[in-house]
mmCIF file of C-alpha atoms in Angstrom:
data_model
loop_
_atom_site.group_PDB
_atom_site.id
_atom_site.type_symbol
_atom_site.label_atom_id
_atom_site.label_comp_id
_atom_site.label_asym_id
_atom_site.label_seq_id
_atom_site.Cartn_x
_atom_site.Cartn_y
_atom_site.Cartn_z
ATOM 1 C CA MET A 1 -38.469 265.640 124.556
ATOM 2 C CA ALA A 2 -40.340 264.678 121.368
ATOM 3 C CA THR A 3 -40.181 260.903 120.883
ATOM 4 C CA SER A 4 -42.188 258.753 118.481
ATOM 5 C CA ALA A 5 -45.559 257.220 119.363
ATOM 6 C CA SER A 6 -44.129 253.773 118.583
ATOM 7 C CA ALA A 7 -41.573 254.146 121.370
ATOM 8 C CA SER A 8 -44.363 254.217 123.969
ATOM 9 C CA LEU A 9 -45.721 250.816 122.880
ATOM 10 C CA SER A 10 -44.972 248.121 125.467
ATOM 11 C CA LYS A 11 -41.712 246.400 124.629
ATOM 12 C CA ALA A 12 -42.491 243.766 127.291
ATOM 13 C CA VAL A 13 -45.641 242.753 125.412
ATOM 14 C CA LYS A 14 -43.678 242.573 122.147
ATOM 15 C CA GLN A 15 -41.105 240.358 123.833
ATOM 16 C CA GLN A 16 -43.767 237.709 124.533
ATOM 17 C CA TYR A 17 -44.144 237.247 120.794
ATOM 18 C CA MET A 18 -40.458 237.534 119.935
ATOM 19 C CA ALA A 19 -39.807 234.653 122.368
ATOM 20 C CA LEU A 20 -42.098 232.297 120.415
ATOM 21 C CA PRO A 21 -40.295 229.529 118.492
ATOM 22 C CA GLN A 22 -40.155 230.018 114.724
ATOM 23 C CA GLY A 23 -39.776 226.382 113.699
ATOM 24 C CA ASP A 24 -37.424 225.729 110.795
ATOM 25 C CA LYS A 25 -38.242 229.020 109.080
ATOM 26 C CA VAL A 26 -35.856 231.961 108.795
ATOM 27 C CA GLN A 27 -36.689 235.665 108.456
ATOM 28 C CA ALA A 28 -34.425 237.529 106.042
ATOM 29 C CA MET A 29 -34.611 241.330 106.098
ATOM 30 C CA TYR A 30 -33.530 242.746 102.734
ATOM 31 C CA ILE A 31 -31.978 246.241 102.982
ATOM 32 C CA TRP A 32 -31.272 248.680 100.148
ATOM 33 C CA ILE A 33 -30.299 252.300 99.457
ATOM 34 C CA ASP A 34 -33.177 254.358 98.041
ATOM 35 C CA GLY A 35 -33.197 257.024 95.331
ATOM 36 C CA THR A 36 -31.908 259.773 97.623
ATOM 37 C CA GLY A 37 -28.531 258.026 97.885
ATOM 38 C CA GLU A 38 -28.659 258.278 101.680
ATOM 39 C CA GLY A 39 -31.989 256.811 102.826
ATOM 40 C CA LEU A 40 -32.344 253.111 103.619
ATOM 41 C CA ARG A 41 -35.355 250.858 103.036
ATOM 42 C CA CYS A 42 -36.055 247.297 104.159
ATOM 43 C CA LYS A 43 -38.568 244.468 103.928
ATOM 44 C CA THR A 44 -38.661 240.877 105.155
ATOM 45 C CA ARG A 45 -39.311 237.497 103.567
ATOM 46 C CA THR A 46 -39.510 233.977 104.985
ATOM 47 C CA LEU A 47 -36.979 231.356 103.904
ATOM 48 C CA ASP A 48 -37.398 227.587 104.418
ATOM 49 C CA PHE A 49 -33.748 227.156 105.421
ATOM 50 C CA GLU A 50 -30.917 229.096 107.037
ATOM 51 C CA PRO A 51 -28.742 230.616 104.285
ATOM 52 C CA LYS A 52 -25.024 229.965 104.769
ATOM 53 C CA CYS A 53 -23.673 232.189 101.988
ATOM 54 C CA ILE A 54 -24.876 235.007 99.761
ATOM 55 C CA GLU A 55 -25.513 232.588 96.878
ATOM 56 C CA ASP A 56 -28.211 230.852 98.947
ATOM 57 C CA LEU A 57 -30.368 234.003 98.973
ATOM 58 C CA PRO A 58 -32.987 234.551 96.264
ATOM 59 C CA GLU A 59 -33.312 237.763 94.268
ATOM 60 C CA TRP A 60 -36.381 239.833 95.112
ATOM 61 C CA ASN A 61 -38.111 242.960 93.843
ATOM 62 C CA PHE A 62 -39.863 246.102 95.099
ATOM 63 C CA ASP A 63 -41.879 249.114 93.941
ATOM 64 C CA GLY A 64 -39.293 251.694 92.878
ATOM 65 C CA SER A 65 -41.922 254.395 92.332
ATOM 66 C CA SER A 66 -42.300 254.619 96.125
ATOM 67 C CA THR A 67 -38.560 254.925 96.824
ATOM 68 C CA TYR A 68 -37.683 257.718 94.339
ATOM 69 C CA GLN A 69 -36.176 255.100 92.016
ATOM 70 C CA SER A 70 -38.642 254.664 89.122
ATOM 71 C CA GLU A 71 -41.963 255.837 87.696
ATOM 72 C CA GLY A 72 -45.242 254.093 88.420
ATOM 73 C CA SER A 73 -45.775 252.794 84.883
ATOM 74 C CA ASN A 74 -42.581 250.704 85.076
ATOM 75 C CA SER A 75 -41.897 250.412 88.762
ATOM 76 C CA ASP A 76 -40.470 246.942 89.455
ATOM 77 C CA MET A 77 -36.836 247.049 90.636
ATOM 78 C CA TYR A 78 -34.626 244.056 91.461
ATOM 79 C CA LEU A 79 -32.943 243.400 94.816
ATOM 80 C CA ILE A 80 -29.684 241.481 94.374
ATOM 81 C CA PRO A 81 -28.265 240.142 97.683
ATOM 82 C CA ALA A 82 -24.705 241.412 98.165
ATOM 83 C CA ALA A 83 -23.736 240.908 101.837
ATOM 84 C CA MET A 84 -25.283 238.961 104.714
ATOM 85 C CA PHE A 85 -25.141 239.611 108.476
ATOM 86 C CA ARG A 86 -26.729 238.130 111.605
ATOM 87 C CA ASP A 87 -29.920 239.925 112.651
ATOM 88 C CA PRO A 88 -29.451 241.517 116.108
ATOM 89 C CA PHE A 89 -33.159 242.406 116.390
ATOM 90 C CA ARG A 90 -34.711 239.011 115.631
ATOM 91 C CA LYS A 91 -31.529 237.087 116.554
ATOM 92 C CA ASP A 92 -30.236 233.828 115.073
ATOM 93 C CA PRO A 93 -30.971 232.171 112.715
ATOM 94 C CA ASN A 94 -32.469 235.308 111.115
ATOM 95 C CA LYS A 95 -30.459 237.492 108.716
ATOM 96 C CA LEU A 96 -29.900 241.035 107.514
ATOM 97 C CA VAL A 97 -29.266 241.082 103.750
ATOM 98 C CA LEU A 98 -27.707 244.160 102.143
ATOM 99 C CA CYS A 99 -28.736 244.369 98.489
ATOM 100 C CA GLU A 100 -27.769 246.067 95.268
ATOM 101 C CA VAL A 101 -30.616 247.593 93.237
ATOM 102 C CA LEU A 102 -31.055 246.946 89.510
ATOM 103 C CA LYS A 103 -33.581 248.630 87.223
ATOM 104 C CA TYR A 104 -36.172 246.807 85.105
ATOM 105 C CA ASN A 105 -33.519 246.322 82.374
ATOM 106 C CA ARG A 106 -31.016 244.811 84.860
ATOM 107 C CA LYS A 107 -28.806 247.915 84.735
ATOM 108 C CA PRO A 108 -27.707 249.436 88.083
ATOM 109 C CA ALA A 109 -29.992 252.041 89.637
ATOM 110 C CA GLU A 110 -28.562 255.577 89.759
ATOM 111 C CA THR A 111 -27.786 255.283 93.484
ATOM 112 C CA ASN A 112 -26.248 251.795 93.167
ATOM 113 C CA LEU A 113 -22.624 252.898 93.523
ATOM 114 C CA ARG A 114 -21.582 249.464 94.775
ATOM 115 C CA ILE A 115 -21.371 247.909 91.334
ATOM 116 C CA THR A 116 -18.589 250.207 90.031
ATOM 117 C CA CYS A 117 -16.878 250.296 93.432
ATOM 118 C CA LYS A 118 -16.603 246.498 93.388
ATOM 119 C CA LYS A 119 -15.141 246.528 89.868
ATOM 120 C CA VAL A 120 -12.533 249.136 90.853
ATOM 121 C CA MET A 121 -11.635 247.252 94.065
ATOM 122 C CA GLU A 122 -11.078 244.037 92.088
ATOM 123 C CA MET A 123 -8.590 245.885 89.834
ATOM 124 C CA VAL A 124 -6.330 246.670 92.829
ATOM 125 C CA GLU A 125 -6.925 243.690 95.116
ATOM 126 C CA ASP A 126 -3.216 242.743 94.943
ATOM 127 C CA GLN A 127 -2.456 246.044 96.752
ATOM 128 C CA HIS A 128 -4.788 245.124 99.650
ATOM 129 C CA PRO A 129 -6.456 248.525 100.205
ATOM 130 C CA TRP A 130 -7.664 248.931 103.785
ATOM 131 C CA PHE A 131 -10.189 251.510 104.945
ATOM 132 C CA GLY A 132 -11.509 252.696 108.295
ATOM 133 C CA MET A 133 -14.390 255.182 108.388
ATOM 134 C CA GLU A 134 -15.377 257.386 111.336
ATOM 135 C CA GLN A 135 -19.136 257.907 111.176
ATOM 136 C CA GLU A 136 -20.380 260.977 113.036
ATOM 137 C CA TYR A 137 -24.106 261.452 113.659
ATOM 138 C CA THR A 138 -26.502 263.533 115.741
ATOM 139 C CA ILE A 139 -29.373 262.192 117.856
ATOM 140 C CA LEU A 140 -32.542 264.229 117.282
ATOM 141 C CA GLY A 141 -36.034 264.147 118.731
ATOM 142 C CA THR A 142 -38.861 263.481 116.259
ATOM 143 C CA ASP A 143 -39.326 267.276 116.085
ATOM 144 C CA GLY A 144 -35.794 267.664 114.671
ATOM 145 C CA HIS A 145 -34.436 269.244 117.877
ATOM 146 C CA PRO A 146 -31.153 267.740 119.169
ATOM 147 C CA PHE A 147 -31.732 265.154 121.896
ATOM 148 C CA GLY A 148 -31.339 266.569 125.411
ATOM 149 C CA TRP A 149 -31.046 270.216 124.319
ATOM 150 C CA PRO A 150 -33.280 272.735 126.109
ATOM 151 C CA SER A 151 -36.539 273.117 124.155
ATOM 152 C CA ASN A 152 -36.180 276.898 123.836
ATOM 153 C CA GLY A 153 -32.447 277.394 123.784
ATOM 154 C CA PHE A 154 -28.997 275.917 123.641
ATOM 155 C CA PRO A 155 -26.763 273.898 125.967
ATOM 156 C CA GLY A 156 -23.503 275.369 127.215
ATOM 157 C CA PRO A 157 -20.823 276.007 124.577
ATOM 158 C CA GLN A 158 -18.662 273.207 123.152
ATOM 159 C CA GLY A 159 -15.741 272.049 125.235
ATOM 160 C CA PRO A 160 -16.889 269.526 127.865
ATOM 161 C CA TYR A 161 -18.788 267.132 125.567
ATOM 162 C CA TYR A 162 -16.114 265.407 123.429
ATOM 163 C CA CYS A 163 -15.540 261.961 125.012
ATOM 164 C CA GLY A 164 -17.518 263.368 127.947
ATOM 165 C CA VAL A 165 -18.897 261.446 130.931
ATOM 166 C CA GLY A 166 -21.881 262.432 133.043
ATOM 167 C CA ALA A 167 -25.540 263.273 132.544
ATOM 168 C CA ASP A 168 -24.763 266.927 131.768
ATOM 169 C CA LYS A 169 -22.186 266.021 129.102
ATOM 170 C CA ALA A 170 -23.225 262.762 127.380
ATOM 171 C CA TYR A 171 -26.665 262.895 125.760
ATOM 172 C CA GLY A 172 -28.115 259.526 124.712
ATOM 173 C CA ARG A 173 -25.420 256.997 125.609
ATOM 174 C CA ASP A 174 -28.007 254.163 125.808
ATOM 175 C CA ILE A 175 -28.398 254.378 122.032
ATOM 176 C CA VAL A 176 -24.626 254.239 121.509
ATOM 177 C CA GLU A 177 -24.222 251.177 123.732
ATOM 178 C CA ALA A 178 -27.174 249.352 122.148
ATOM 179 C CA HIS A 179 -25.880 250.096 118.644
ATOM 180 C CA TYR A 180 -22.337 248.970 119.474
ATOM 181 C CA ARG A 181 -23.472 245.616 120.851
ATOM 182 C CA ALA A 182 -25.941 245.076 117.987
ATOM 183 C CA CYS A 183 -23.149 245.678 115.446
ATOM 184 C CA LEU A 184 -20.842 243.206 117.209
ATOM 185 C CA TYR A 185 -23.623 240.598 117.196
ATOM 186 C CA ALA A 186 -24.348 241.195 113.501
ATOM 187 C CA GLY A 187 -20.699 240.738 112.507
ATOM 188 C CA VAL A 188 -20.108 244.361 111.518
ATOM 189 C CA GLN A 189 -16.433 245.380 111.835
ATOM 190 C CA ILE A 190 -17.204 248.147 114.342
ATOM 191 C CA CYS A 191 -13.988 249.074 116.146
ATOM 192 C CA GLY A 192 -14.871 251.942 118.483
ATOM 193 C CA THR A 193 -17.155 254.756 119.557
ATOM 194 C CA ASN A 194 -17.005 258.115 121.360
ATOM 195 C CA ALA A 195 -19.049 261.198 122.205
ATOM 196 C CA GLU A 196 -18.341 264.067 119.832
ATOM 197 C CA VAL A 197 -17.700 267.820 120.209
ATOM 198 C CA MET A 198 -21.345 268.949 119.924
ATOM 199 C CA PRO A 199 -23.735 267.645 122.606
ATOM 200 C CA ALA A 200 -26.009 264.846 121.264
ATOM 201 C CA GLN A 201 -23.399 264.166 118.568
ATOM 202 C CA TRP A 202 -21.597 260.808 118.575
ATOM 203 C CA GLU A 203 -19.222 258.815 116.405
ATOM 204 C CA PHE A 204 -18.619 255.161 115.711
ATOM 205 C CA GLN A 205 -15.743 253.731 113.693
ATOM 206 C CA VAL A 206 -15.870 250.803 111.275
ATOM 207 C CA GLY A 207 -12.733 249.037 110.030
ATOM 208 C CA PRO A 208 -10.198 248.088 109.084
ATOM 209 C CA CYS A 209 -12.092 246.670 106.097
ATOM 210 C CA GLU A 210 -10.540 245.591 102.818
ATOM 211 C CA GLY A 211 -12.005 246.680 99.487
ATOM 212 C CA ILE A 212 -15.779 246.491 98.991
ATOM 213 C CA ASN A 213 -16.310 245.339 102.604
ATOM 214 C CA MET A 214 -15.888 248.939 103.799
ATOM 215 C CA GLY A 215 -19.051 250.129 102.093
ATOM 216 C CA ASP A 216 -21.003 246.995 103.022
ATOM 217 C CA HIS A 217 -20.147 247.186 106.704
ATOM 218 C CA LEU A 218 -20.739 250.941 107.045
ATOM 219 C CA TRP A 219 -24.153 250.815 105.349
ATOM 220 C CA VAL A 220 -25.263 247.940 107.602
ATOM 221 C CA ALA A 221 -23.931 249.779 110.683
ATOM 222 C CA ARG A 222 -26.023 252.806 109.633
ATOM 223 C CA PHE A 223 -29.098 250.609 109.161
ATOM 224 C CA ILE A 224 -28.646 249.109 112.624
ATOM 225 C CA LEU A 225 -28.317 252.615 114.100
ATOM 226 C CA HIS A 226 -31.576 253.729 112.478
ATOM 227 C CA ARG A 227 -33.348 250.631 113.825
ATOM 228 C CA VAL A 228 -31.952 251.096 117.351
ATOM 229 C CA CYS A 229 -33.055 254.751 117.321
ATOM 230 C CA GLU A 230 -36.487 253.679 116.096
ATOM 231 C CA ASP A 231 -36.826 251.420 119.161
ATOM 232 C CA PHE A 232 -35.902 254.350 121.423
ATOM 233 C CA GLY A 233 -38.246 256.730 119.581
ATOM 234 C CA VAL A 234 -35.547 259.146 118.374
ATOM 235 C CA VAL A 235 -33.854 259.896 115.049
ATOM 236 C CA ALA A 236 -30.239 259.484 113.911
ATOM 237 C CA SER A 237 -29.253 262.309 111.565
ATOM 238 C CA PHE A 238 -26.255 262.163 109.225
ATOM 239 C CA ASP A 239 -26.749 265.776 108.148
ATOM 240 C CA PRO A 240 -23.255 267.308 107.833
ATOM 241 C CA LYS A 241 -24.303 270.546 109.575
ATOM 242 C CA PRO A 242 -27.454 269.853 111.622
ATOM 243 C CA ILE A 243 -27.225 273.046 113.698
ATOM 244 C CA PRO A 244 -25.975 276.243 112.045
ATOM 245 C CA GLY A 245 -23.669 278.568 113.932
ATOM 246 C CA ASN A 246 -20.878 277.857 116.381
ATOM 247 C CA TRP A 247 -21.407 274.087 116.537
ATOM 248 C CA ASN A 248 -19.349 271.326 114.927
ATOM 249 C CA GLY A 249 -20.666 269.656 111.800
ATOM 250 C CA ALA A 250 -20.647 265.912 111.160
ATOM 251 C CA GLY A 251 -18.217 264.145 108.858
ATOM 252 C CA CYS A 252 -17.130 260.658 107.932
ATOM 253 C CA HIS A 253 -13.337 260.830 108.087
ATOM 254 C CA THR A 254 -11.873 258.068 105.938
ATOM 255 C CA ASN A 255 -8.580 256.369 106.785
ATOM 256 C CA PHE A 256 -6.818 254.650 103.910
ATOM 257 C CA SER A 257 -3.724 252.529 103.352
ATOM 258 C CA THR A 258 -2.262 249.967 100.972
ATOM 259 C CA LYS A 259 0.140 247.106 101.635
ATOM 260 C CA GLU A 260 2.991 249.343 100.407
ATOM 261 C CA MET A 261 2.011 252.186 102.774
ATOM 262 C CA ARG A 262 1.887 249.822 105.743
ATOM 263 C CA GLU A 263 5.383 248.413 105.107
ATOM 264 C CA ASP A 264 8.738 250.005 106.052
ATOM 265 C CA GLY A 265 9.306 253.246 104.170
ATOM 266 C CA GLY A 266 5.608 253.449 103.286
ATOM 267 C CA LEU A 267 5.507 257.188 104.037
ATOM 268 C CA LYS A 268 6.727 257.871 100.489
ATOM 269 C CA ALA A 269 3.693 256.047 99.021
ATOM 270 C CA ILE A 270 1.467 258.044 101.387
ATOM 271 C CA GLU A 271 3.033 261.337 100.259
ATOM 272 C CA ASP A 272 2.713 260.321 96.587
ATOM 273 C CA SER A 273 -0.991 259.617 97.091
ATOM 274 C CA ILE A 274 -1.548 262.954 98.832
ATOM 275 C CA GLU A 275 0.144 264.734 95.917
ATOM 276 C CA LYS A 276 -2.262 263.008 93.488
ATOM 277 C CA LEU A 277 -5.257 263.919 95.684
ATOM 278 C CA GLY A 278 -4.171 267.568 95.685
ATOM 279 C CA LYS A 279 -4.464 267.689 91.895
ATOM 280 C CA ARG A 280 -7.996 266.241 91.947
ATOM 281 C CA HIS A 281 -9.683 268.107 94.795
ATOM 282 C CA ARG A 282 -12.838 269.082 92.878
ATOM 283 C CA TYR A 283 -13.544 265.501 91.782
ATOM 284 C CA HIS A 284 -13.305 264.271 95.374
ATOM 285 C CA ILE A 285 -15.534 267.018 96.771
ATOM 286 C CA ARG A 286 -18.190 265.974 94.229
ATOM 287 C CA ALA A 287 -17.895 262.326 95.300
ATOM 288 C CA TYR A 288 -17.917 263.018 99.046
ATOM 289 C CA ASP A 289 -21.600 263.841 99.617
ATOM 290 C CA PRO A 290 -24.833 262.773 97.862
ATOM 291 C CA LYS A 291 -25.495 266.272 96.498
ATOM 292 C CA GLY A 292 -22.202 266.699 94.652
ATOM 293 C CA GLY A 293 -20.598 268.927 97.291
ATOM 294 C CA LEU A 294 -23.573 271.118 98.242
ATOM 295 C CA ASP A 295 -24.097 269.399 101.601
ATOM 296 C CA ASN A 296 -20.412 269.619 102.469
ATOM 297 C CA ALA A 297 -20.330 273.337 101.608
ATOM 298 C CA ARG A 298 -22.266 273.951 104.843
ATOM 299 C CA ARG A 299 -19.660 271.986 106.830
ATOM 300 C CA LEU A 300 -16.246 272.556 105.197
ATOM 301 C CA THR A 301 -15.796 276.208 106.162
ATOM 302 C CA GLY A 302 -12.276 276.163 107.559
ATOM 303 C CA HIS A 303 -13.718 276.369 111.096
ATOM 304 C CA HIS A 304 -14.783 273.696 113.633
ATOM 305 C CA GLU A 305 -11.947 271.285 112.772
ATOM 306 C CA THR A 306 -12.551 271.388 109.008
ATOM 307 C CA SER A 307 -10.646 272.545 105.942
ATOM 308 C CA ASN A 308 -12.060 275.051 103.449
ATOM 309 C CA ILE A 309 -14.044 273.313 100.703
ATOM 310 C CA ASP A 310 -12.283 275.343 97.965
ATOM 311 C CA GLU A 311 -8.736 274.602 99.088
ATOM 312 C CA PHE A 312 -6.686 271.407 99.398
ATOM 313 C CA SER A 313 -4.272 271.049 102.312
ATOM 314 C CA ALA A 314 -2.362 268.322 104.133
ATOM 315 C CA GLY A 315 -0.389 268.149 107.364
ATOM 316 C CA VAL A 316 0.828 265.995 110.225
ATOM 317 C CA ALA A 317 -1.686 265.907 113.117
ATOM 318 C CA ASN A 318 -3.565 268.868 111.569
ATOM 319 C CA ARG A 319 -7.330 268.592 112.024
ATOM 320 C CA GLY A 320 -7.865 271.743 109.980
ATOM 321 C CA ALA A 321 -6.422 270.116 106.844
ATOM 322 C CA SER A 322 -8.092 268.156 104.023
ATOM 323 C CA ILE A 323 -5.684 265.264 104.658
ATOM 324 C CA ARG A 324 -4.195 264.474 108.057
ATOM 325 C CA ILE A 325 -1.143 262.270 108.517
ATOM 326 C CA PRO A 326 -1.300 260.931 112.098
ATOM 327 C CA ARG A 327 1.733 261.894 114.170
ATOM 328 C CA SER A 328 2.644 258.238 114.785
ATOM 329 C CA VAL A 329 2.722 257.648 111.013
ATOM 330 C CA GLY A 330 5.072 260.614 110.550
ATOM 331 C CA GLN A 331 7.374 259.161 113.200
ATOM 332 C CA GLU A 332 7.298 255.517 112.052
ATOM 333 C CA LYS A 333 7.452 256.478 108.332
ATOM 334 C CA ARG A 334 4.675 254.028 107.461
ATOM 335 C CA GLY A 335 0.948 253.459 108.063
ATOM 336 C CA TYR A 336 -2.051 255.332 106.667
ATOM 337 C CA PHE A 337 -3.560 258.772 106.068
ATOM 338 C CA GLU A 338 -6.926 260.294 106.920
ATOM 339 C CA ASP A 339 -9.112 262.094 104.365
ATOM 340 C CA ARG A 340 -11.214 264.482 106.487
ATOM 341 C CA ARG A 341 -13.398 265.768 103.637
ATOM 342 C CA PRO A 342 -16.207 263.153 103.301
ATOM 343 C CA SER A 343 -19.496 264.294 104.840
ATOM 344 C CA ALA A 344 -21.458 262.260 107.388
ATOM 345 C CA ASN A 345 -24.066 261.392 104.743
ATOM 346 C CA CYS A 346 -21.538 260.314 102.092
ATOM 347 C CA ASP A 347 -21.868 257.025 100.245
ATOM 348 C CA PRO A 348 -18.878 254.930 101.397
ATOM 349 C CA TYR A 349 -18.846 253.107 98.050
ATOM 350 C CA GLY A 350 -18.353 256.438 96.262
ATOM 351 C CA VAL A 351 -15.716 257.650 98.725
ATOM 352 C CA THR A 352 -13.591 254.491 98.715
ATOM 353 C CA GLU A 353 -13.867 254.161 94.930
ATOM 354 C CA ALA A 354 -12.687 257.755 94.442
ATOM 355 C CA LEU A 355 -9.625 257.155 96.652
ATOM 356 C CA ILE A 356 -8.672 254.052 94.657
ATOM 357 C CA ARG A 357 -9.171 255.773 91.300
ATOM 358 C CA THR A 358 -6.930 258.709 92.211
ATOM 359 C CA CYS A 359 -4.301 257.096 94.447
ATOM 360 C CA LEU A 360 -3.869 253.659 92.827
ATOM 361 C CA LEU A 361 -5.260 253.881 89.282
ATOM 362 C CA ASN A 362 -3.566 257.282 88.785
ATOM 363 C CA GLU A 363 -6.630 258.922 87.253
ATOM 364 C CA GLU A 364 -6.544 262.672 86.631
ATOM 365 C CA GLY A 365 -9.115 265.339 85.809
ATOM 366 C CA ASP A 366 -12.659 265.970 87.015
ATOM 367 C CA GLU A 367 -14.319 262.841 85.579
ATOM 368 C CA PRO A 368 -13.829 259.146 86.478
ATOM 369 C CA ALA A 369 -12.408 256.841 83.815
ATOM 370 C CA ASP A 370 -14.651 254.142 82.344
ATOM 371 C CA TYR A 371 -13.137 250.646 82.563
#
């Protein structure tokens, strides 16, 4: 199994240093989304006090020419703290700080989708939009081969692995457990986890989160997963179809509701939203992966529990549809619906913003409105 060289370094030796007191100083790790729209970067600074709120944190900067975000002749980019969490790696009082990225002229970077998402969420805050996102991922060795798979072949066909138990069914559970506990410590709204249909594929769920918190919490959960995998010497992949052929892809199913949908008779509001989504399928496909739909084209084939990328569909308890209404929601006539189209490497800010624009702001057509 190909694992990283760093994983073989003695963690016991490292622990000697991590146990040293740090005085009254605090380490703040600033995290941001790079120019790919899916990669994460981070760096750390020392603070003389423990920040209690986001306003306590100073702005910072970085070299955007090394993150696919600017050219070398004008490379300084600004990091604007947006959300703060406890640091599960360095522990209290240290912090993880999720940041927005601004260009040299203080305008948002191309992959800073948070800024418009926040504006759109503020327009509908009286409707209390809740989201829950189901993040699927695949554990790979450093050679890109799925963790635990035979080096020159394939494991047995899909069937026994989903929610599986046992060494021949669950590949890499240590990573899942470590990530879960680290998220709970950090204050991420993680609400569950399970093994997925393809061996070495797993899922964690984040939510319910209201408004902009959905994107913040999912991005930090992804960062924590990457860091946990780094410690174990393996790689977490959010590729929507990591292994071609008769193997499930990876999505990020997004559950959505408003106050009206959650109240008695809310099924009508759910059905109205689904009707609006059906008229705007192409816009949503473009918003649901970082390559404007090209990544999802490998996954949304109509097979392996997916809908066809070119067709919109909806149904109760139907995992082959674009939109699934859970059976309990159909029976109780209120609750939420699940959009199964977003890819595993989607930007949650873009996905949640698109749902609000179509379902609550009643936008139509292939382009978002400018407010």
